[in-house]
Coordinates of C-alpha atoms (C1' of nucleotides) in Angstrom, one line a residue:
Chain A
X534 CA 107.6 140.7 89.7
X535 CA 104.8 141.9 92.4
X536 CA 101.7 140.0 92.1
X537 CA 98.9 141.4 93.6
X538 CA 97.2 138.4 93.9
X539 CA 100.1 137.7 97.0
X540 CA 98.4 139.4 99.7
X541 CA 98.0 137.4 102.6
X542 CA 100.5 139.1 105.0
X543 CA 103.5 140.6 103.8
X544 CA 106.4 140.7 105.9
X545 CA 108.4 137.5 107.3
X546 CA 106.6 134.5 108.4
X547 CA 108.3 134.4 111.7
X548 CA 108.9 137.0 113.8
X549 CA 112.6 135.6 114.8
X550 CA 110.7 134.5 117.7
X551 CA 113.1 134.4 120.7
X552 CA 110.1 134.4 122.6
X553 CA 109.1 137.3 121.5
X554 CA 106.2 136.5 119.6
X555 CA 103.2 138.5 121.0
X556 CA 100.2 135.7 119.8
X557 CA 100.6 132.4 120.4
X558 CA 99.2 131.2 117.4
X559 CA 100.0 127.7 117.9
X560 CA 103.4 128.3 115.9
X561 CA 105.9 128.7 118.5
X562 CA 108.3 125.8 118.4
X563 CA 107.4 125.0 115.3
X564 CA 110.3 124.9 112.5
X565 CA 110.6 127.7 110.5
X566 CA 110.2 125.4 107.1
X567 CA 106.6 123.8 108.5
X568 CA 105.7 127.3 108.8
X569 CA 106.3 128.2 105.7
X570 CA 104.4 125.5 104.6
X571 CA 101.5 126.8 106.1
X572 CA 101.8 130.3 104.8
X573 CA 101.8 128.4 101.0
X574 CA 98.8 126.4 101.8
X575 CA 97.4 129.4 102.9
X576 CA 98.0 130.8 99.0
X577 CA 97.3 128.1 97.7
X578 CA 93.9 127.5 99.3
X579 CA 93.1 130.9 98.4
X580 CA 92.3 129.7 94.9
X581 CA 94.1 132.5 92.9
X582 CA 96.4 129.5 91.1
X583 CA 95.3 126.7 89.2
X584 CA 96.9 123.9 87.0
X585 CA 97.6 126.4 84.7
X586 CA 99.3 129.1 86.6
X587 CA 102.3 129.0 88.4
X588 CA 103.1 130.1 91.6
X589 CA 105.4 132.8 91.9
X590 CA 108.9 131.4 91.5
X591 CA 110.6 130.1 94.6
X592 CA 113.2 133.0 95.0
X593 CA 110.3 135.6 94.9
X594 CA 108.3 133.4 97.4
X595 CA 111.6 133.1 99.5
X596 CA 112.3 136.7 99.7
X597 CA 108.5 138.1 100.1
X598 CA 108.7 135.3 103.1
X599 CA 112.1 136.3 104.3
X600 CA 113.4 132.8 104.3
X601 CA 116.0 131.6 102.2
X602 CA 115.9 129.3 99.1
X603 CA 116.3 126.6 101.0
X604 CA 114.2 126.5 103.5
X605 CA 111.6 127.5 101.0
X606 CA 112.1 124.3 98.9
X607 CA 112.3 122.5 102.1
X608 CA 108.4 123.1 102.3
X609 CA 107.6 123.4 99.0
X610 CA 109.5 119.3 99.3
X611 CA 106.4 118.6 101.4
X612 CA 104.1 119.9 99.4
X613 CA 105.0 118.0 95.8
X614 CA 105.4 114.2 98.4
X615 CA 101.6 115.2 99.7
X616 CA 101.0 115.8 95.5
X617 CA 99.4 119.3 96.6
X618 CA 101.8 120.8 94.1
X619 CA 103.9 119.7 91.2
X620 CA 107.5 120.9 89.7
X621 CA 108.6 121.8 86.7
X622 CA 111.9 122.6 85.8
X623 CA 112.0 125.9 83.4
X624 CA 108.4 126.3 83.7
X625 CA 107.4 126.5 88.0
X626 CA 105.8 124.9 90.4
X627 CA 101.6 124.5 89.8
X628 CA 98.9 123.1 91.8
X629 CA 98.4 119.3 91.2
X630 CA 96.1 119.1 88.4
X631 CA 93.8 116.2 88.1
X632 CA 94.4 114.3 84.6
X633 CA 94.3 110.8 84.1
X634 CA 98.0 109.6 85.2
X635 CA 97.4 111.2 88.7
X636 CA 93.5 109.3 88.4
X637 CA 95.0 106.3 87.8
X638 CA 98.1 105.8 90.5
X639 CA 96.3 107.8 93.2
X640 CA 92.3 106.9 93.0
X641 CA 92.0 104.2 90.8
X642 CA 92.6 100.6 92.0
X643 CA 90.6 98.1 90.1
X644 CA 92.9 95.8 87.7
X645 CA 92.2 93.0 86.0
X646 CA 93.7 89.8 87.7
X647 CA 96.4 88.0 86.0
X648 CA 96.0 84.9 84.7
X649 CA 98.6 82.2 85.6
X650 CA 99.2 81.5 82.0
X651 CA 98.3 84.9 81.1
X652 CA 101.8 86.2 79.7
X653 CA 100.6 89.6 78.2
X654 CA 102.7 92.3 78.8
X655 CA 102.0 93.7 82.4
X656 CA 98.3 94.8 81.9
X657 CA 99.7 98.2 82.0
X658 CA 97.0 100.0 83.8
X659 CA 93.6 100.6 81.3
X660 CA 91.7 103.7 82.0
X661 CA 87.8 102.6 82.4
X662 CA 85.2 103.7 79.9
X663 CA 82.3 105.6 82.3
X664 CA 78.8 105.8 81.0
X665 CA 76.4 108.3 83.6
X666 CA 73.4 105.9 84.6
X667 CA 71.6 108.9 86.4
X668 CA 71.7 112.3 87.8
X669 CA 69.2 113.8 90.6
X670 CA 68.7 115.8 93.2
X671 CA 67.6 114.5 96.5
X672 CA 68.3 114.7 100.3
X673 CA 70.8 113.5 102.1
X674 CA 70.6 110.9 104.9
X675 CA 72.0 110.2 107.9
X676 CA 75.3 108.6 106.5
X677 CA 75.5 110.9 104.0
X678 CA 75.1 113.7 105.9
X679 CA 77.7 112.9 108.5
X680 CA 80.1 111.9 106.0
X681 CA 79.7 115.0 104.3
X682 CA 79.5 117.6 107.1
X683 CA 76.2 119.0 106.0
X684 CA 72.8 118.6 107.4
X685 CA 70.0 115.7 107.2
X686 CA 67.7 116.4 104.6
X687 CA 70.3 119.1 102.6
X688 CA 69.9 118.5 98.6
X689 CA 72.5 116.6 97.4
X690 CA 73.3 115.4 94.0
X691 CA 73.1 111.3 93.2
X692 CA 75.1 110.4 90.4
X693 CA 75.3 106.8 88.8
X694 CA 78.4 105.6 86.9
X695 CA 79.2 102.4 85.4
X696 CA 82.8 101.6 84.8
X697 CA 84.0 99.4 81.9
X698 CA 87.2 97.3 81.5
X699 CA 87.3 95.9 78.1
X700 CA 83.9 96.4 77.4
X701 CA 83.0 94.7 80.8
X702 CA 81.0 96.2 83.5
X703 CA 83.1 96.1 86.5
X704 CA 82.6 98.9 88.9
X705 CA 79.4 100.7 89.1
X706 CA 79.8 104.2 91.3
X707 CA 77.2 105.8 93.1
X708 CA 78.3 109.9 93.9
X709 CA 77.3 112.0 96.6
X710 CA 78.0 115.7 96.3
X711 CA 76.2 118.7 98.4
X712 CA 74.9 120.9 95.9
X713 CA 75.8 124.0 98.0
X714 CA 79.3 123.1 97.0
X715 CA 78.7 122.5 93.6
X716 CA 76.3 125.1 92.5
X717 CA 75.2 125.0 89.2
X718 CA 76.3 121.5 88.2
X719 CA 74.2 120.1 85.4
X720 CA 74.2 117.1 84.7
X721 CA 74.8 118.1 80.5
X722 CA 78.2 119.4 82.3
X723 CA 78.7 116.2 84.2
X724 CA 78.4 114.2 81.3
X725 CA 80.6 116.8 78.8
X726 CA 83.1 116.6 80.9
X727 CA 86.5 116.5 79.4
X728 CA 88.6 114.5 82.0
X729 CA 88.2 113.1 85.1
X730 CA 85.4 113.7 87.2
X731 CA 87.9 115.2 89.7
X732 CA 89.3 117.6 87.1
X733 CA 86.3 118.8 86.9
X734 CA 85.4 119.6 90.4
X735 CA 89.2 121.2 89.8
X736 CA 88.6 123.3 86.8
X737 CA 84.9 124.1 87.3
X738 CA 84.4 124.5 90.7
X739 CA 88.0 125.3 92.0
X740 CA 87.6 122.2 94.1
X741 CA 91.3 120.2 94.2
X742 CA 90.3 116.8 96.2
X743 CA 94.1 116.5 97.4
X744 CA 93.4 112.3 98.9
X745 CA 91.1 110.5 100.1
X746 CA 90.3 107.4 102.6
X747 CA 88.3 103.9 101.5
X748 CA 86.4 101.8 103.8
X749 CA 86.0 98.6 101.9
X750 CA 83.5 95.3 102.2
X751 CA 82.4 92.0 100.7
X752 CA 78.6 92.0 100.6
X753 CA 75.8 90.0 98.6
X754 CA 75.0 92.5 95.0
X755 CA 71.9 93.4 95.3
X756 CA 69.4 93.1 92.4
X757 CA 70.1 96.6 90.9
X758 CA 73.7 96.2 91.3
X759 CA 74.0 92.7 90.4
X760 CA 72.1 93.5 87.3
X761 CA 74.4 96.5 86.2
X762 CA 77.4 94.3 87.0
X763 CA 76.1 90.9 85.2
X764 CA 75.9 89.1 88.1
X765 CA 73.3 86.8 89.5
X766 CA 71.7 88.3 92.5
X767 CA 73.0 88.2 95.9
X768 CA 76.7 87.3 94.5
X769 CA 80.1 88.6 96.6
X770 CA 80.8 91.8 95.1
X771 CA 83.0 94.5 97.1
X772 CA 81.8 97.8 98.2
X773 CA 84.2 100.6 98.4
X774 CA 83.1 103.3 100.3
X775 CA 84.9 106.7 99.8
X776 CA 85.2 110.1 100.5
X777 CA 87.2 112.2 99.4
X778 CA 89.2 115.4 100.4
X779 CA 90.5 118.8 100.1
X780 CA 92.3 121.7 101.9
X781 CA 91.6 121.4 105.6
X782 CA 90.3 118.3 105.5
X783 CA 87.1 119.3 104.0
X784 CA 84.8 116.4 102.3
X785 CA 83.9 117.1 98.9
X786 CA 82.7 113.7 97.4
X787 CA 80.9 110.5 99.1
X788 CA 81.4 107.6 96.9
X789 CA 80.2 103.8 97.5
X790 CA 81.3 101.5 94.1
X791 CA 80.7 98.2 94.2
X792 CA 82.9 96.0 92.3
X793 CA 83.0 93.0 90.3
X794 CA 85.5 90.7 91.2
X795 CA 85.3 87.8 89.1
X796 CA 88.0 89.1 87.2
X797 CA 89.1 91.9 88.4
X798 CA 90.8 92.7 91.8
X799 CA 91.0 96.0 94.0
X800 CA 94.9 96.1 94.2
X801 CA 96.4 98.5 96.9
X802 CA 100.5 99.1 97.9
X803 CA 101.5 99.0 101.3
X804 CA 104.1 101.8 100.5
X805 CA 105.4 102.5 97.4
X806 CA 108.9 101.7 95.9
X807 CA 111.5 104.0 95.5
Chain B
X318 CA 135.7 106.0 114.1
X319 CA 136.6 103.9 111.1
X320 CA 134.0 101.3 111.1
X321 CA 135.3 97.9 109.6
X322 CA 131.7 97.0 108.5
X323 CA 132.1 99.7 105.9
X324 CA 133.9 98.0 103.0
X325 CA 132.0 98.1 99.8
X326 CA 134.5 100.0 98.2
X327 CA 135.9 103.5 99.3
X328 CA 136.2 106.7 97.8
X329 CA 134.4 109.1 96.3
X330 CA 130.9 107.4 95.4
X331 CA 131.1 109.3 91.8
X332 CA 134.6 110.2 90.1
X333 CA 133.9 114.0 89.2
X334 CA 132.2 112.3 86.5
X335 CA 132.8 114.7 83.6
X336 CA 132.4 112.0 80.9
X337 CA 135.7 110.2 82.3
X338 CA 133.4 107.6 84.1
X339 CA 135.3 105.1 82.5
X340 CA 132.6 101.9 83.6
X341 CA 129.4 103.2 82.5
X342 CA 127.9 101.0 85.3
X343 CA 124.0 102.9 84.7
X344 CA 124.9 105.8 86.9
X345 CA 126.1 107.8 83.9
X346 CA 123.6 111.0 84.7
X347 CA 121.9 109.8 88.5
X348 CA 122.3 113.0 90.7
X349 CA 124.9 112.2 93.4
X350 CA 122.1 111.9 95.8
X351 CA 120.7 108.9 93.9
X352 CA 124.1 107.4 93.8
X353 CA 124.8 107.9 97.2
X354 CA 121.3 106.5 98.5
X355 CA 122.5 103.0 96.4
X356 CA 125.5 103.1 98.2
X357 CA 123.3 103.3 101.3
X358 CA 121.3 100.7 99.9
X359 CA 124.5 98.5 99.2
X360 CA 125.4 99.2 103.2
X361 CA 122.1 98.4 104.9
X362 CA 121.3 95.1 102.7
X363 CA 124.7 93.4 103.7
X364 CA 122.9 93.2 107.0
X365 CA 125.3 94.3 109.1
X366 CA 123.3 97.2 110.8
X367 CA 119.9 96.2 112.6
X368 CA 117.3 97.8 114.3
X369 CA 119.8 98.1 117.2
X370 CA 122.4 99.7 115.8
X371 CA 123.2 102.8 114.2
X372 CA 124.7 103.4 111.2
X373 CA 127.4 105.2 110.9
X374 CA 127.0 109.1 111.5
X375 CA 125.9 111.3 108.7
X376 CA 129.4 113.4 109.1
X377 CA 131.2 109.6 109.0
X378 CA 129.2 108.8 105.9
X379 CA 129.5 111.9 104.2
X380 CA 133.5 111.9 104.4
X381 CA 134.0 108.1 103.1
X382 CA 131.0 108.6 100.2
X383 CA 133.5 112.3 99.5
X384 CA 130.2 114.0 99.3
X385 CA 128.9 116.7 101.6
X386 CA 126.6 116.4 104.7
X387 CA 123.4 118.0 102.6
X388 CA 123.8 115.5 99.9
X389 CA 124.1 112.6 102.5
X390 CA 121.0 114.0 104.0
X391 CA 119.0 113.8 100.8
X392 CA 119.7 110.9 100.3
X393 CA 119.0 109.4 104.0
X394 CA 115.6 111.7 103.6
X395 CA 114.3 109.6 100.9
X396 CA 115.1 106.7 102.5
X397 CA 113.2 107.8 105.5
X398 CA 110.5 108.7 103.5
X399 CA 110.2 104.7 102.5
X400 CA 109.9 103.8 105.8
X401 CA 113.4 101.9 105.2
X402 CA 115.8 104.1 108.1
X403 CA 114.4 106.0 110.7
X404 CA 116.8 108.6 112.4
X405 CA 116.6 109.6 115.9
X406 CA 118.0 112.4 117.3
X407 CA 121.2 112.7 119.4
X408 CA 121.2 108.6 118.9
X409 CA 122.1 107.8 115.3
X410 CA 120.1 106.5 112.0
X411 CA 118.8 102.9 112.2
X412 CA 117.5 100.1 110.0
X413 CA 113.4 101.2 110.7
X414 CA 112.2 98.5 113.1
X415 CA 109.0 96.2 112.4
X416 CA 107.5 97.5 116.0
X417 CA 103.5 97.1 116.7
X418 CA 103.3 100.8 115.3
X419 CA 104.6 100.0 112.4
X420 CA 102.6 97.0 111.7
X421 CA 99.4 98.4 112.5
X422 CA 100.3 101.8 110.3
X423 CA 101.7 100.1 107.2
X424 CA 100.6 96.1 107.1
X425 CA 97.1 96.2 109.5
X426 CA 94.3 97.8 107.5
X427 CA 91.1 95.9 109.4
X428 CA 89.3 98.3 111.5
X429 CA 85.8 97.7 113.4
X430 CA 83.0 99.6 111.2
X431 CA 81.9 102.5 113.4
X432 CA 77.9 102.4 114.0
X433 CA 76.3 106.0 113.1
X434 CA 75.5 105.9 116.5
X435 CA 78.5 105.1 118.1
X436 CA 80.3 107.7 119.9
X437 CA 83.2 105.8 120.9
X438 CA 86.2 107.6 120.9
X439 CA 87.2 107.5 117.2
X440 CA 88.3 103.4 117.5
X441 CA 91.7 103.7 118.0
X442 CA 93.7 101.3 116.3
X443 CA 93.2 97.9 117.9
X444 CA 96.1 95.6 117.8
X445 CA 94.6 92.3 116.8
X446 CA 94.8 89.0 119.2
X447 CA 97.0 86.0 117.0
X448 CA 96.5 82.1 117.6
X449 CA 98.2 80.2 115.5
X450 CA 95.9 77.6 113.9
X451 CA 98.5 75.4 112.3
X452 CA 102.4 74.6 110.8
X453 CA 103.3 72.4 108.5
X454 CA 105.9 71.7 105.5
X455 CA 104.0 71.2 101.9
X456 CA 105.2 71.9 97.9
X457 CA 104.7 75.2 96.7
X458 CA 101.7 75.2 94.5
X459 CA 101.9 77.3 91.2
X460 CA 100.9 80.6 92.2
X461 CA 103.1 80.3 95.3
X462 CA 105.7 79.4 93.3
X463 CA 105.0 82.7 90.9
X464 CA 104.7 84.6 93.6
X465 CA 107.5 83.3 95.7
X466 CA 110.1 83.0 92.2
X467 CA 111.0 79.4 93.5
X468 CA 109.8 76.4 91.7
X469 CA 107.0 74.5 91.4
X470 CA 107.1 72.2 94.2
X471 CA 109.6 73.6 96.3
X472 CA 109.3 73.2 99.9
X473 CA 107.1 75.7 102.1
X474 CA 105.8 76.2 105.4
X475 CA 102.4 77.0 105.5
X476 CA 101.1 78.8 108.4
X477 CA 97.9 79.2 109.1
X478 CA 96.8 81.9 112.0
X479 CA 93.1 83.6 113.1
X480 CA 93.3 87.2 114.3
X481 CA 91.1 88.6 116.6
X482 CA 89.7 92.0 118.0
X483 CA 87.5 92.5 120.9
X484 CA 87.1 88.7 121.4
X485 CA 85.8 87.7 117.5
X486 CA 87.6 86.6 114.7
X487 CA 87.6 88.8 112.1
X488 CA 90.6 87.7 110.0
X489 CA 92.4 84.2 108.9
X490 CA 95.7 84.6 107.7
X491 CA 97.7 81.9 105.2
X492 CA 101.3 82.7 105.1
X493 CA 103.4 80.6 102.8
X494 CA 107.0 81.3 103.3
X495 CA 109.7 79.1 101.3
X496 CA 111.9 76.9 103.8
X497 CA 115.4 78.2 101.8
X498 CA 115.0 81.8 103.2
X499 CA 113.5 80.5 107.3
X500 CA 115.5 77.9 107.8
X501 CA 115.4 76.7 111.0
X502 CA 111.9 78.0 111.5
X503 CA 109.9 75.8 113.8
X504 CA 106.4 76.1 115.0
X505 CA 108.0 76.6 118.3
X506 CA 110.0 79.6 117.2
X507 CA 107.0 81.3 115.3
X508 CA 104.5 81.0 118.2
X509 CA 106.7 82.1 120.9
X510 CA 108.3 85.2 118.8
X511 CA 108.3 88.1 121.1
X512 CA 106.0 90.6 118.8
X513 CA 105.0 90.8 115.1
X514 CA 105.4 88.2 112.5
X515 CA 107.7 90.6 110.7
X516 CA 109.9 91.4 113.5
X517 CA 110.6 87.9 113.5
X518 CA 111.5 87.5 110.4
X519 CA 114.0 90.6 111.0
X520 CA 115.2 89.7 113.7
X521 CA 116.0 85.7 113.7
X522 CA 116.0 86.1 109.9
X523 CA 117.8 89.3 109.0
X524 CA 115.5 89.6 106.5
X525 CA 113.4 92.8 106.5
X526 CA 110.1 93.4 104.8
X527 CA 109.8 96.8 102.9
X528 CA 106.8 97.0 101.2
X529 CA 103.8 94.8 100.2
X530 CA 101.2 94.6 97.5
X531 CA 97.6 93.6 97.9
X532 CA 95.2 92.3 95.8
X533 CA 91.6 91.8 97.1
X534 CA 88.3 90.7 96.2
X535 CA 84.9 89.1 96.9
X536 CA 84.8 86.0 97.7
X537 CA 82.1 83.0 98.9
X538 CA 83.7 81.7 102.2
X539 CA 84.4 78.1 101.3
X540 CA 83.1 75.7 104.8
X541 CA 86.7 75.9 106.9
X542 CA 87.1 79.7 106.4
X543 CA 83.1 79.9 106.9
X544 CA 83.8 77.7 110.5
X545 CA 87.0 80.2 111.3
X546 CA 85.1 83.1 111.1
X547 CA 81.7 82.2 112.3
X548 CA 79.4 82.7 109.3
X549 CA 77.2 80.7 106.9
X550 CA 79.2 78.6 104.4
X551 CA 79.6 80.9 101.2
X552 CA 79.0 83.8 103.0
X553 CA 80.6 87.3 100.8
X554 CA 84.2 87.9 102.9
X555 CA 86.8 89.8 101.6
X556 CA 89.8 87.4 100.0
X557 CA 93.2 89.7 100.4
X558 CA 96.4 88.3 98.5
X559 CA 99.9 89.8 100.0
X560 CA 103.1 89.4 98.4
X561 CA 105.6 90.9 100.9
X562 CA 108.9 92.5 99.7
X563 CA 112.2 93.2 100.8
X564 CA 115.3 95.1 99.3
X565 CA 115.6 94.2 95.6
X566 CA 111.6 93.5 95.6
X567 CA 112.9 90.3 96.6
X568 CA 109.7 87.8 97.6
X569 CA 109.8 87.2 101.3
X570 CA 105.9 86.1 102.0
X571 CA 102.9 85.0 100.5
X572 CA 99.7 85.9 102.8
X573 CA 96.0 85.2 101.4
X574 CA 93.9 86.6 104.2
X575 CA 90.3 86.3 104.6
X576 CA 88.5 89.1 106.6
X577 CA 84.6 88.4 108.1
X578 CA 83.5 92.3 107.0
X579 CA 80.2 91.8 109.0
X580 CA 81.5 94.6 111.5
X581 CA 84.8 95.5 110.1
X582 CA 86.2 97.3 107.0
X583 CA 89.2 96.6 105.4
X584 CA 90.5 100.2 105.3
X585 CA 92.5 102.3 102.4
X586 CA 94.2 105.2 102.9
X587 CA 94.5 107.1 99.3
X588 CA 97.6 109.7 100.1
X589 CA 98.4 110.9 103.3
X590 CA 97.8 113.7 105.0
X591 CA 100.7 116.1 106.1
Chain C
dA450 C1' 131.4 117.9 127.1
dA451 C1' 131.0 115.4 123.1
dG452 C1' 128.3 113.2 119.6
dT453 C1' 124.1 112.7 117.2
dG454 C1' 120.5 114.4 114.1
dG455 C1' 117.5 118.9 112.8
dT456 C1' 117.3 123.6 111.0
dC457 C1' 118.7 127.5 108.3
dT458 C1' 121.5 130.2 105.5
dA459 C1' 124.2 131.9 101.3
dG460 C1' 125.9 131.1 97.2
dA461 C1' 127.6 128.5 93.0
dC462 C1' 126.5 126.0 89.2
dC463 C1' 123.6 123.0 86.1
dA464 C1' 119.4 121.7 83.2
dC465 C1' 115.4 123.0 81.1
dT466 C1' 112.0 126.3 78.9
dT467 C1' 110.7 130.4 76.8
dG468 C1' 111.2 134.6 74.1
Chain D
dA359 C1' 119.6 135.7 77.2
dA360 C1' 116.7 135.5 81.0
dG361 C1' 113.9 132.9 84.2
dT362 C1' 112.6 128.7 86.2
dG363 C1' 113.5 124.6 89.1
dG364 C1' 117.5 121.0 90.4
dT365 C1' 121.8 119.8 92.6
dC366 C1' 125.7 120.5 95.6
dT367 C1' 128.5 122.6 98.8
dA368 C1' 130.3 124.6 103.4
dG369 C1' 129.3 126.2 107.5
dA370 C1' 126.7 128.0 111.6
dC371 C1' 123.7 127.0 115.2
dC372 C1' 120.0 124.4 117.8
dA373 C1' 117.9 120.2 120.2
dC374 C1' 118.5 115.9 122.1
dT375 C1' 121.1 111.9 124.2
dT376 C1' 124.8 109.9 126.4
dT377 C1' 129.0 109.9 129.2

DNA sequence: AAGTGGTCTAGACCACTTG
DNA sequence: AAGTGGTCTAGACCACTTT
């Protein structure tokens, strides 16, 4: 039941702190269960489990934490809403993995627009076909840089995608990734892929990008982009400009796509249902 | 402590259901929790609770549902979680007001573009300046009447407002709102309301937006949005369609917006941070 | 002091998965 | 059968607000 792998301080997360607590590691007043929390990041970050291996089961985290079952799950609650980890009953709790459902409701937002007379059935959600337009190293510039917390001029890789719908261009990407944090990417593994690009960063490089913000824009297409998107020069298209996240906060991924929208529409929900 | 308002049908909110359940009413296999945050539901849409007063306490709840306090709290939790009750401490659990925080958090996504030399402090989130533009009765077109499930034709107000930050015009707002739900709404009323559009429609309305979808895209600005927002005629602005919801993903608004993205981005959170 | 929500505990039992 | 997460309970105590 020990895993060695569980190493990061043994003993209980809080020292029943009736002011007793010698360092004043910014934890004082807060609740037990939000320090718990961090104490699972902290394992979690560490890298030792993946989509494939569970964490050690909530009673064994309790006790090796010296909270009860309760206020365990209370943070482990947190964790699933923030999709930094995922239950399942029988099996245990596992890092979020990055397959195509999670792709789909968390990252990607492009649908084709409805037609008023259009009565198919919902246009359930339709996974894009991607085709790589070009991979290369180069340096980063001042946007880049900033975005991504590394210096000017550090090599970065460029990636091109072009995302279909139907066998319509609609989105074509354009990827920014240090290549200090993604060391020995090729692009023959880019394009080999077996999922998402963000399972891939997951399985391959141990990168989990946990969310990520947009910045988005109507601008004129340029000619390269109009071109991949079948549009006529200088024509509205938006221009989504992302970048992506993982533990801490740390970027992983600057991404600018610029969309066709003559019939398709970037669809966002201003909090989600029950 | 018996609170007459609470009526919708006493006792136990599930009967021990070991397969007596004689009205198989779709809560055959719900967790109690789930039953009990319906009855909530039930409570808080009959609209006798508002922003300015509390529900009943959790104890009070617990005992009439006949379920304990922890399973109450579950409940309430997920309902906080959708932004539908806040609870404050030592005061009681309310119907979540539409306050200026929680319009620019969940409904205002327009934020000045920061320059990469601009080393402002981090933008905070400006509240925008609203003048009402115009107010008038029409016939709901056919997408409005899709969108607003009333007929074709039916009577609307349509409302037409620019909003403003830092002096320029960045955004102009169409709401179309059918006259059945705002009765009584006059210009008057709408351009004296105390604070947000939504608060007025909670307040004088009792109706309460929940949640909202957007669809945007790229767009030529036609020669009156153009003239609103100070650019060229067909000029690439962002073209935002809102369908606001209440409880029951009932239609309560229809908004097309049209932001000038020159300096601003229209800005997407994807998941939230802890 | 009394009433509200917020935290934490301990334990029982259920549902699902695996050997 | 054993191990995992999922639900539910009952009660203690804390923190905040109001009277």
């Amino acid at each position: 039941m020990y895993d060695p792998t569980l190493r990061w301080s043994n003993g209980p997360v809080k020292t029943k702190s009736k002011s007793e607590s010698k360092t004043p590691s910014g934890d004082e007043s807060l609740p037990l269960y939000r320090q718990v929390k961090k104490a699972l990041q902290k394992i979690i970050e560490a890298g030792h489990y993946g989509p494939g291996k569970p964490l050690p089961s909530e009673s064994a985290l309790a006790s090796q934490l010296q909270v009860s079952v309760g206020t365990l799950r209370h943070a482990v609650d947190e964790l699933v809403h923030e999709h930094v980890l995922v239950r399942r009953q029988g099996k245990g709790t596992f890092v979020a993995p990055h397959n195509r459902a999670r792709f789909m409701f968390q990252f990607f937002h492009v649908e084709r627009r409805q037609d008023p007379e259009d009565n198919e059935p919902t246009s359930e959600q339709e996974f894009p076909d991607i085709a790589c337009l070009g991979f290369s190293r180069d340096k980063a510039d001042a946007g880049e840089a900033r975005a991504l917390r590394i210096k000017l001029g550090d090599p970065v890789f460029r990636i091109d995608n072009k995302l279909s719908l139907r066998g319509k261009v609609v989105v074509l990407d354009r990827l920014v990734l240090s290549t200090a944090m993604f060391r020995n990417l090729t692009e023959k593994r880019f394009v080999e892929r077996a999922s998402t690009v963000y399972a891939l960063y997951q399985t391959d490089f141990g990168i989990t990008v946990l969310r990520a913000q947009e910045r988005a824009r109507a601008s004129a297409a340029s000619k390269v982009v109009a071109a991949v998107l079948s549009l006529p020069a200088g024509a509205p298209v938006m221009e989504v400009h992302r970048l992506a996240l993982t533990f801490g906060d740390k970027p992983v991924e600057y991404r600018v796509s610029f969309i066709n929208t003559q019939a398709h529409d970037y669809v966002s929900v201003l909090s989600k249902k029950a």
